[in-house]
Amino acid sequence: MKNVVRIGVIFACFAAFLGVSLTPETSAQKRDKFSHATAGHKKKDCNSCHTLPTANWVAARGFPDVADFPGHVACFACHRSDFFAGNKPAICAGCHSNPGPKGSARLPFPVKTRSQEFTSVFPHNLHQDIIAEAAPRRRNVAVAHLVKASFAVPDDPPKPTFNNCAICHETSKAVPKYAPRIPASMQPLAEAAADAFAPKAQFFKEMPSGHQTCFQCHYQGVKPFATDCAGCHKLTTPYMEEPVAKRYSIKFDHNQKEHSVRDCMTCHVRISQNADLKTLVDADVPFITCVSCHNDKITEETKKRTASPEAQQPAFQCTYCHAPAIGRFPIPKSHENR
Amino acid sequence: MYSIRLILLVLILLPVGAANLTAQGALELSGRVKIGAKVEKVERKRFYLFRGGLEANKPLIDRIKAATYTSRDCFYCQAKASPQFIAWLKAEDCESPYCRAVTTEDVTKVPEFQAAYQKGLKQFRNKPDVARNWLTTNLTPALRDGFYKQQKSSITSILGTTKAVQSSMTDSVSVVAIFLDIAIQPSAGKTVETFTVSIWYRSRSAEKAMSLFARSMSVRRKRLSYRSFRSMTRARRLRKSVMSWFVT
């Protein structure tokens, strides 16, 4: 009887092993096997596979771009035998939705669901220097002089659009995914209190996600050229892109009356010094820039925080700038030393 | 020459507690500069912060004094830009075609824009928006970023081997540049470290600046306790109490 059980267990294990190893890979799994980081691929120049622009750019993008997978010729030199491996060669799944000799339909390029292999480097400091000059004021204009009164609609010349931060970062039209930017080195003092606060779309700014903005200047003529992929993109450990806006002060409204009349550079100080966002450790907006206007409110809240343990009460959670998810943390040094 | 070089040097004293040599601080720098009788706002311009006072930075200052500044108008004249192109730049005090968007009207008025636009139309399959929005990619190098490159190369040669501690840009509203997280490293036995701030900049009121060109303003020194500097926002006070401009 024992032997029958043993044989049964062994058989079950073998069946399970076969089941796992013979389960056909999904096309997504096969596709994700492609790696730019293999020794063979790293030897290649980007342009030996990717052409700029691809033939479908007009329909796919509306501007010259790499809007499609490389052609067969790019893979053939090294992977010729893979193309003839069975009825549904695995290599086809890299680009085609229905792998096989008759499946010509291609996946949308780039495949958004697959992991990213490249990071992008954008030196904000250089761009600040060349495009983000002051929007000059018109001079020699008389002020407070009534020259002429008229009820006609004035035929003013259109206001010039200056290229500054807004050329890439427009105000968001919809609320993006957002989350608190939890301080890594601190422990919260309490559970976050209930909070019904919801930011509006105008609290956020867009970020360029494709080549369109970059190519306006870098398509040709200004380095890095559009054909020099490595000029902006660097190979990295594959990661899944998480477009989540992480904030310390989620209650900051860019369009609030007093904020909208300010220059981006009034608060975004560190960005003008930064050559690569990945090296930015501290918040781009230093606390010093908030204090000049909001010191009274900040003082009021820090006093409440200090007073709460003295009065044997739970830690006061700062909510003037922060959601409770952040407002429950200890007061950082930057706030104490103001 | 209408545009001239204007170099602004500011001497700042950062007081430090002798016991706390790893102190960090922040400085706010006002970009409102008195040139002649006028106060000029130096907005959206990059300032460089150097360790040491004017004495310590003498080689740098000598290089600044010896450097020649080619004005915007002069540069574009030499680059054989059309009067319409120069007028387009001057209309909004731009230094390069990246300054503002080129409108369809600008394309019809400025020959260089027209030529680049036509080239773009051919290249970008008759897509007028792409040809206009990507117009700078079809301009000649000199007109596109020649002036910017020349400025950059001047700064690089002036700096030489001198390394700035930090650079920061003034905003256009409060006209303030903020230097953050500056590590204070006073020499042995000292409690104060001196810094110098510099900029490579074309004055707007050039004629006034010309009269100031050979004049140097005295630099006021004042000691503050470390305590008053320690906090970032208290550094704001330094802007009013310690700094004064050295214009050469």
GROMACS .gro file of N, CA and C in nm, chain A residues 53-58 62-65 124-139 158 160-165 211-212 215-222 261-267 269-270 272-273 282 284 286-289 291-292 334 337-338, chain B residues 26-28 41 43-46 48 90-103 105 119 123-125 127 130 133-138 141 144-145 148-149 152 166-174 176-181 204 230-236:
model
  390
   53PRO      N    1   1.372   5.837  -3.977
   53PRO     CA    2   1.245   5.792  -3.921
   53PRO      C    3   1.203   5.660  -3.984
   54THR      N    4   1.113   5.589  -3.916
   54THR     CA    5   1.058   5.468  -3.976
   54THR      C    6   0.951   5.507  -4.079
   55ALA      N    7   0.922   5.414  -4.170
   55ALA     CA    8   0.833   5.447  -4.282
   55ALA      C    9   0.693   5.488  -4.236
   56ASN      N   10   0.652   5.443  -4.118
   56ASN     CA   11   0.515   5.469  -4.073
   56ASN      C   12   0.499   5.595  -3.988
   57TRP      N   13   0.601   5.684  -3.987
   57TRP     CA   14   0.599   5.796  -3.890
   57TRP      C   15   0.480   5.889  -3.908
   58VAL      N   16   0.437   5.910  -4.031
   58VAL     CA   17   0.327   6.007  -4.053
   58VAL      C   18   0.201   5.958  -3.982
   62GLY      N   19   0.300   6.149  -3.650
   62GLY     CA   20   0.278   6.285  -3.702
   62GLY      C   21   0.406   6.365  -3.706
   63PHE      N   22   0.513   6.310  -3.658
   63PHE     CA   23   0.645   6.374  -3.668
   63PHE      C   24   0.748   6.263  -3.689
   64PRO      N   25   0.862   6.293  -3.752
   64PRO     CA   26   0.960   6.188  -3.781
   64PRO      C   27   1.010   6.122  -3.652
   65ASP      N   28   0.993   5.992  -3.643
   65ASP     CA   29   1.028   5.924  -3.518
   65ASP      C   30   1.057   5.777  -3.546
  124HIS      N   31   1.897   6.928  -1.696
  124HIS     CA   32   1.814   7.048  -1.681
  124HIS      C   33   1.901   7.175  -1.679
  125ASN      N   34   2.021   7.163  -1.620
  125ASN     CA   35   2.103   7.284  -1.608
  125ASN      C   36   2.140   7.343  -1.744
  126LEU      N   37   2.179   7.258  -1.838
  126LEU     CA   38   2.216   7.307  -1.972
  126LEU      C   39   2.096   7.370  -2.041
  127HIS      N   40   1.982   7.304  -2.030
  127HIS     CA   41   1.862   7.354  -2.097
  127HIS      C   42   1.813   7.483  -2.036
  128GLN      N   43   1.832   7.496  -1.904
  128GLN     CA   44   1.796   7.622  -1.840
  128GLN      C   45   1.879   7.735  -1.899
  129ASP      N   46   2.006   7.707  -1.923
  129ASP     CA   47   2.095   7.812  -1.973
  129ASP      C   48   2.056   7.861  -2.112
  130ILE      N   49   2.017   7.771  -2.198
  130ILE     CA   50   1.992   7.815  -2.336
  130ILE      C   51   1.847   7.852  -2.364
  131ILE      N   52   1.752   7.781  -2.306
  131ILE     CA   53   1.613   7.815  -2.342
  131ILE      C   54   1.537   7.890  -2.235
  132ALA      N   55   1.583   7.878  -2.113
  132ALA     CA   56   1.500   7.936  -2.007
  132ALA      C   57   1.549   8.073  -1.962
  133GLU      N   58   1.585   8.153  -2.058
  133GLU     CA   59   1.624   8.289  -2.024
  133GLU      C   60   1.502   8.364  -1.975
  134ALA      N   61   1.529   8.478  -1.918
  134ALA     CA   62   1.416   8.559  -1.871
  134ALA      C   63   1.325   8.594  -1.987
  135ALA      N   64   1.194   8.590  -1.962
  135ALA     CA   65   1.101   8.642  -2.060
  135ALA      C   66   1.114   8.793  -2.050
  136PRO      N   67   1.178   8.858  -2.146
  136PRO     CA   68   1.210   8.999  -2.128
  136PRO      C   69   1.084   9.086  -2.125
  137ARG      N   70   1.094   9.188  -2.046
  137ARG     CA   71   0.981   9.281  -2.039
  137ARG      C   72   1.002   9.387  -2.146
  138ARG      N   73   0.891   9.434  -2.196
  138ARG     CA   74   0.900   9.544  -2.293
  138ARG      C   75   0.938   9.670  -2.216
  139ARG      N   76   1.040   9.737  -2.265
  139ARG     CA   77   1.080   9.860  -2.198
  139ARG      C   78   1.031   9.980  -2.275
  158PRO      N   79  -0.037   8.929  -3.101
  158PRO     CA   80  -0.036   8.812  -3.013
  158PRO      C   81   0.084   8.813  -2.921
  160PRO      N   82   0.402   8.692  -2.740
  160PRO     CA   83   0.500   8.589  -2.777
  160PRO      C   84   0.504   8.477  -2.673
  161THR      N   85   0.526   8.358  -2.722
  161THR     CA   86   0.536   8.244  -2.630
  161THR      C   87   0.684   8.217  -2.603
  162PHE      N   88   0.726   8.239  -2.481
  162PHE     CA   89   0.867   8.218  -2.449
  162PHE      C   90   0.893   8.073  -2.414
  163ASN      N   91   1.006   8.028  -2.459
  163ASN     CA   92   1.044   7.890  -2.429
  163ASN      C   93   1.106   7.885  -2.290
  164ASN      N   94   1.036   7.832  -2.197
  164ASN     CA   95   1.098   7.809  -2.067
  164ASN      C   96   1.050   7.673  -2.017
  165CYS      N   97   1.040   7.656  -1.888
  165CYS     CA   98   1.007   7.524  -1.833
  165CYS      C   99   0.878   7.467  -1.894
  211HIS      N  100   0.956   6.135  -2.800
  211HIS     CA  101   1.066   6.210  -2.861
  211HIS      C  102   1.025   6.349  -2.910
  212GLN      N  103   0.895   6.374  -2.918
  212GLN     CA  104   0.849   6.494  -2.989
  212GLN      C  105   0.915   6.623  -2.938
  215PHE      N  106   1.301   6.625  -3.007
  215PHE     CA  107   1.339   6.635  -3.149
  215PHE      C  108   1.319   6.776  -3.206
  216GLN      N  109   1.237   6.857  -3.140
  216GLN     CA  110   1.216   6.994  -3.189
  216GLN      C  111   1.349   7.067  -3.204
  217CYS      N  112   1.442   7.034  -3.115
  217CYS     CA  113   1.575   7.097  -3.124
  217CYS      C  114   1.685   6.998  -3.163
  218HIS      N  115   1.667   6.871  -3.124
  218HIS     CA  116   1.777   6.775  -3.139
  218HIS      C  117   1.762   6.680  -3.258
  219TYR      N  118   1.662   6.702  -3.342
  219TYR     CA  119   1.645   6.609  -3.455
  219TYR      C  120   1.773   6.605  -3.539
  220GLN      N  121   1.829   6.722  -3.559
  220GLN     CA  122   1.956   6.733  -3.631
  220GLN      C  123   2.018   6.867  -3.592
  221GLY      N  124   2.144   6.881  -3.612
  221GLY     CA  125   2.210   7.010  -3.588
  221GLY      C  126   2.263   7.028  -3.447
  222VAL      N  127   2.185   6.995  -3.346
  222VAL     CA  128   2.231   7.013  -3.208
  222VAL      C  129   2.248   6.877  -3.143
  261VAL      N  130   0.181   8.350  -1.023
  261VAL     CA  131   0.252   8.470  -1.069
  261VAL      C  132   0.403   8.457  -1.048
  262ARG      N  133   0.445   8.348  -0.989
  262ARG     CA  134   0.588   8.329  -0.965
  262ARG      C  135   0.653   8.259  -1.084
  263ASP      N  136   0.783   8.267  -1.084
  263ASP     CA  137   0.862   8.201  -1.187
  263ASP      C  138   0.893   8.060  -1.135
  264CYS      N  139   0.901   7.961  -1.222
  264CYS     CA  140   0.935   7.824  -1.179
  264CYS      C  141   1.064   7.824  -1.097
  265MET      N  142   1.158   7.910  -1.142
  265MET     CA  143   1.289   7.913  -1.078
  265MET      C  144   1.287   7.970  -0.937
  266THR      N  145   1.177   8.037  -0.900
  266THR     CA  146   1.167   8.092  -0.765
  266THR      C  147   1.173   7.977  -0.663
  267CYS      N  148   1.111   7.866  -0.699
  267CYS     CA  149   1.105   7.753  -0.605
  267CYS      C  150   1.188   7.632  -0.651
  269VAL      N  151   1.472   7.533  -0.731
  269VAL     CA  152   1.609   7.582  -0.730
  269VAL      C  153   1.708   7.474  -0.776
  270ARG      N  154   1.692   7.355  -0.721
  270ARG     CA  155   1.794   7.253  -0.747
  270ARG      C  156   1.794   7.209  -0.894
  272SER      N  157   1.794   7.383  -1.158
  272SER     CA  158   1.882   7.463  -1.244
  272SER      C  159   2.028   7.423  -1.225
  273GLN      N  160   2.054   7.341  -1.121
  273GLN     CA  161   2.191   7.300  -1.095
  273GLN      C  162   2.213   7.154  -1.134
  282ASP      N  163   1.789   6.531  -0.265
  282ASP     CA  164   1.691   6.609  -0.191
  282ASP      C  165   1.580   6.656  -0.284
  284ASP      N  166   1.364   6.880  -0.510
  284ASP     CA  167   1.405   6.985  -0.603
  284ASP      C  168   1.371   7.123  -0.545
  286PRO      N  169   1.364   7.340  -0.240
  286PRO     CA  170   1.409   7.343  -0.100
  286PRO      C  171   1.307   7.414  -0.012
  287PHE      N  172   1.302   7.374   0.113
  287PHE     CA  173   1.204   7.427   0.208
  287PHE      C  174   1.215   7.579   0.221
  288ILE      N  175   1.335   7.630   0.204
  288ILE     CA  176   1.361   7.773   0.218
  288ILE      C  177   1.265   7.855   0.129
  289THR      N  178   1.228   7.800   0.016
  289THR     CA  179   1.143   7.877  -0.076
  289THR      C  180   0.997   7.884  -0.029
  291VAL      N  181   0.916   7.910   0.299
  291VAL     CA  182   0.911   7.987   0.424
  291VAL      C  183   0.884   8.135   0.400
  292SER      N  184   0.938   8.187   0.291
  292SER     CA  185   0.926   8.332   0.272
  292SER      C  186   0.780   8.378   0.276
  334SER      N  187   1.515   7.078   0.835
  334SER     CA  188   1.495   7.195   0.750
  334SER      C  189   1.381   7.282   0.801
  337ASN      N  190   1.492   7.462   1.152
  337ASN     CA  191   1.595   7.567   1.142
  337ASN      C  192   1.552   7.687   1.060
  338ARG      N  193   1.427   7.703   1.039
  338ARG     CA  194   1.388   7.813   0.950
  338ARG      C  195   1.404   7.950   1.017
  364ALA      N  196   2.320   7.805   0.340
  364ALA     CA  197   2.261   7.846   0.213
  364ALA      C  198   2.276   7.996   0.199
  365LEU      N  199   2.283   8.040   0.076
  365LEU     CA  200   2.294   8.184   0.051
  365LEU      C  201   2.191   8.227  -0.051
  366GLU      N  202   2.131   8.337  -0.022
  366GLU     CA  203   2.042   8.395  -0.124
  366GLU      C  204   2.113   8.517  -0.181
  379LYS      N  205   1.783   9.444  -1.313
  379LYS     CA  206   1.750   9.311  -1.263
  379LYS      C  207   1.819   9.206  -1.352
  381GLU      N  208   1.799   8.879  -1.432
  381GLU     CA  209   1.706   8.767  -1.414
  381GLU      C  210   1.746   8.646  -1.497
  382ARG      N  211   1.711   8.531  -1.445
  382ARG     CA  212   1.734   8.405  -1.517
  382ARG      C  213   1.875   8.397  -1.572
  383LYS      N  214   1.970   8.436  -1.491
  383LYS     CA  215   2.110   8.427  -1.530
  383LYS      C  216   2.184   8.344  -1.427
  384ARG      N  217   2.286   8.276  -1.475
  384ARG     CA  218   2.358   8.184  -1.388
  384ARG      C  219   2.474   8.254  -1.317
  386TYR      N  220   2.800   8.209  -1.046
  386TYR     CA  221   2.895   8.107  -1.000
  386TYR      C  222   2.950   8.146  -0.864
  428LYS      N  223   1.609   9.121  -3.126
  428LYS     CA  224   1.607   9.242  -3.043
  428LYS      C  225   1.466   9.275  -2.994
  429ALA      N  226   1.368   9.239  -3.072
  429ALA     CA  227   1.229   9.275  -3.037
  429ALA      C  228   1.192   9.229  -2.897
  430GLU      N  229   1.240   9.113  -2.857
  430GLU     CA  230   1.210   9.063  -2.722
  430GLU      C  231   1.338   9.036  -2.644
  431ASP      N  232   1.445   9.102  -2.685
  431ASP     CA  233   1.574   9.090  -2.618
  431ASP      C  234   1.620   8.944  -2.607
  432CYS      N  235   1.606   8.872  -2.716
  432CYS     CA  236   1.647   8.731  -2.718
  432CYS      C  237   1.794   8.718  -2.757
  433GLU      N  238   1.856   8.613  -2.710
  433GLU     CA  239   1.996   8.589  -2.748
  433GLU      C  240   2.010   8.479  -2.852
  434SER      N  241   1.906   8.401  -2.867
  434SER     CA  242   1.911   8.293  -2.967
  434SER      C  243   1.768   8.264  -3.016
  435PRO      N  244   1.757   8.190  -3.129
  435PRO     CA  245   1.621   8.159  -3.177
  435PRO      C  246   1.545   8.062  -3.087
  436TYR      N  247   1.611   8.010  -2.982
  436TYR     CA  248   1.542   7.921  -2.888
  436TYR      C  249   1.459   7.999  -2.786
  437CYS      N  250   1.476   8.127  -2.785
  437CYS     CA  251   1.414   8.212  -2.683
  437CYS      C  252   1.262   8.203  -2.683
  438ARG      N  253   1.203   8.209  -2.801
  438ARG     CA  254   1.057   8.205  -2.807
  438ARG      C  255   1.011   8.134  -2.933
  439ALA      N  256   0.883   8.100  -2.936
  439ALA     CA  257   0.829   8.026  -3.050
  439ALA      C  258   0.831   8.113  -3.176
  440VAL      N  259   0.863   8.051  -3.288
  440VAL     CA  260   0.863   8.122  -3.417
  440VAL      C  261   0.722   8.109  -3.476
  441THR      N  262   0.659   8.222  -3.499
  441THR     CA  263   0.521   8.220  -3.551
  441THR      C  264   0.522   8.212  -3.704
  443GLU      N  265   0.396   8.425  -3.892
  443GLU     CA  266   0.428   8.560  -3.938
  443GLU      C  267   0.580   8.582  -3.939
  457LYS      N  268   1.312   7.430  -4.618
  457LYS     CA  269   1.395   7.310  -4.608
  457LYS      C  270   1.321   7.203  -4.527
  461GLN      N  271   1.185   6.824  -4.615
  461GLN     CA  272   1.236   6.711  -4.536
  461GLN      C  273   1.124   6.637  -4.462
  462PHE      N  274   1.026   6.713  -4.413
  462PHE     CA  275   0.924   6.654  -4.328
  462PHE      C  276   0.790   6.635  -4.401
  463ARG      N  277   0.798   6.593  -4.522
  463ARG     CA  278   0.681   6.556  -4.604
  463ARG      C  279   0.570   6.661  -4.600
  465LYS      N  280   0.478   6.882  -4.396
  465LYS     CA  281   0.403   6.902  -4.271
  465LYS      C  282   0.440   7.040  -4.215
  468VAL      N  283   0.536   7.068  -3.833
  468VAL     CA  284   0.667   7.012  -3.800
  468VAL      C  285   0.777   7.104  -3.853
  471ASN      N  286   0.773   7.416  -3.614
  471ASN     CA  287   0.814   7.388  -3.475
  471ASN      C  288   0.957   7.334  -3.466
  472TRP      N  289   1.002   7.270  -3.572
  472TRP     CA  290   1.137   7.215  -3.572
  472TRP      C  291   1.232   7.303  -3.655
  473LEU      N  292   1.193   7.427  -3.670
  473LEU     CA  293   1.266   7.517  -3.758
  473LEU      C  294   1.413   7.533  -3.723
  474THR      N  295   1.443   7.537  -3.595
  474THR     CA  296   1.583   7.559  -3.556
  474THR      C  297   1.674   7.446  -3.604
  475THR      N  298   1.616   7.328  -3.628
  475THR     CA  299   1.701   7.216  -3.672
  475THR      C  300   1.751   7.237  -3.815
  476ASN      N  301   1.691   7.333  -3.885
  476ASN     CA  302   1.735   7.362  -4.021
  476ASN      C  303   1.801   7.498  -4.035
  479PRO      N  304   2.438   7.658  -3.819
  479PRO     CA  305   2.489   7.645  -3.681
  479PRO      C  306   2.515   7.779  -3.612
  482ARG      N  307   2.192   7.929  -3.506
  482ARG     CA  308   2.116   7.844  -3.415
  482ARG      C  309   2.168   7.855  -3.272
  483ASP      N  310   2.293   7.813  -3.250
  483ASP     CA  311   2.344   7.814  -3.114
  483ASP      C  312   2.487   7.868  -3.107
  486TYR      N  313   2.539   8.115  -2.812
  486TYR     CA  314   2.540   8.041  -2.684
  486TYR      C  315   2.673   7.968  -2.667
  487LYS      N  316   2.719   7.905  -2.776
  487LYS     CA  317   2.845   7.829  -2.768
  487LYS      C  318   2.962   7.921  -2.741
  490LYS      N  319   2.954   8.012  -2.381
  490LYS     CA  320   2.998   7.897  -2.300
  490LYS      C  321   3.149   7.883  -2.305
  504GLN      N  322   2.955   7.597  -0.680
  504GLN     CA  323   2.816   7.575  -0.722
  504GLN      C  324   2.778   7.687  -0.819
  505SER      N  325   2.678   7.662  -0.898
  505SER     CA  326   2.621   7.771  -0.977
  505SER      C  327   2.470   7.769  -0.956
  506SER      N  328   2.409   7.883  -0.964
  506SER     CA  329   2.264   7.889  -0.944
  506SER      C  330   2.208   8.003  -1.027
  507MET      N  331   2.082   7.987  -1.064
  507MET     CA  332   2.020   8.082  -1.155
  507MET      C  333   1.920   8.171  -1.081
  508THR      N  334   1.919   8.297  -1.117
  508THR     CA  335   1.820   8.388  -1.057
  508THR      C  336   1.684   8.363  -1.120
  509ASP      N  337   1.579   8.385  -1.044
  509ASP     CA  338   1.445   8.375  -1.102
  509ASP      C  339   1.406   8.512  -1.158
  510SER      N  340   1.293   8.518  -1.222
  510SER     CA  341   1.256   8.644  -1.287
  510SER      C  342   1.156   8.726  -1.205
  511VAL      N  343   1.115   8.676  -1.090
  511VAL     CA  344   1.017   8.751  -1.010
  511VAL      C  345   1.088   8.820  -0.893
  512SER      N  346   1.147   8.740  -0.806
  512SER     CA  347   1.218   8.802  -0.694
  512SER      C  348   1.363   8.832  -0.730
  514VAL      N  349   1.632   8.641  -0.741
  514VAL     CA  350   1.718   8.587  -0.637
  514VAL      C  351   1.774   8.453  -0.684
  515ALA      N  352   1.904   8.432  -0.659
  515ALA     CA  353   1.964   8.300  -0.683
  515ALA      C  354   1.994   8.239  -0.547
  516ILE      N  355   1.963   8.114  -0.530
  516ILE     CA  356   1.989   8.050  -0.401
  516ILE      C  357   2.097   7.943  -0.416
  517PHE      N  358   2.200   7.956  -0.336
  517PHE     CA  359   2.303   7.852  -0.330
  517PHE      C  360   2.272   7.766  -0.209
  518LEU      N  361   2.259   7.637  -0.230
  518LEU     CA  362   2.214   7.548  -0.122
  518LEU      C  363   2.326   7.457  -0.073
  519ASP      N  364   2.313   7.416   0.050
  519ASP     CA  365   2.400   7.312   0.108
  519ASP      C  366   2.549   7.339   0.082
  542ARG      N  367   2.192   9.534  -1.984
  542ARG     CA  368   2.088   9.591  -2.071
  542ARG      C  369   2.111   9.741  -2.090
  568ARG      N  370   2.348   7.972   1.052
  568ARG     CA  371   2.319   7.829   1.048
  568ARG      C  372   2.188   7.797   0.977
  569SER      N  373   2.087   7.869   1.011
  569SER     CA  374   1.958   7.833   0.951
  569SER      C  375   1.948   7.889   0.810
  570MET      N  376   1.884   7.814   0.728
  570MET     CA  377   1.880   7.850   0.586
  570MET      C  378   1.810   7.983   0.563
  571THR      N  379   1.699   8.001   0.630
  571THR     CA  380   1.624   8.122   0.602
  571THR      C  381   1.687   8.244   0.664
  572ARG      N  382   1.761   8.222   0.770
  572ARG     CA  383   1.831   8.337   0.826
  572ARG      C  384   1.942   8.384   0.733
  573ALA      N  385   1.983   8.294   0.646
  573ALA     CA  386   2.084   8.332   0.547
  573ALA      C  387   2.033   8.446   0.460
  574ARG      N  388   1.904   8.454   0.451
  574ARG     CA  389   1.841   8.562   0.376
  574ARG      C  390   1.897   8.699   0.420
   0.00000   0.00000   0.00000
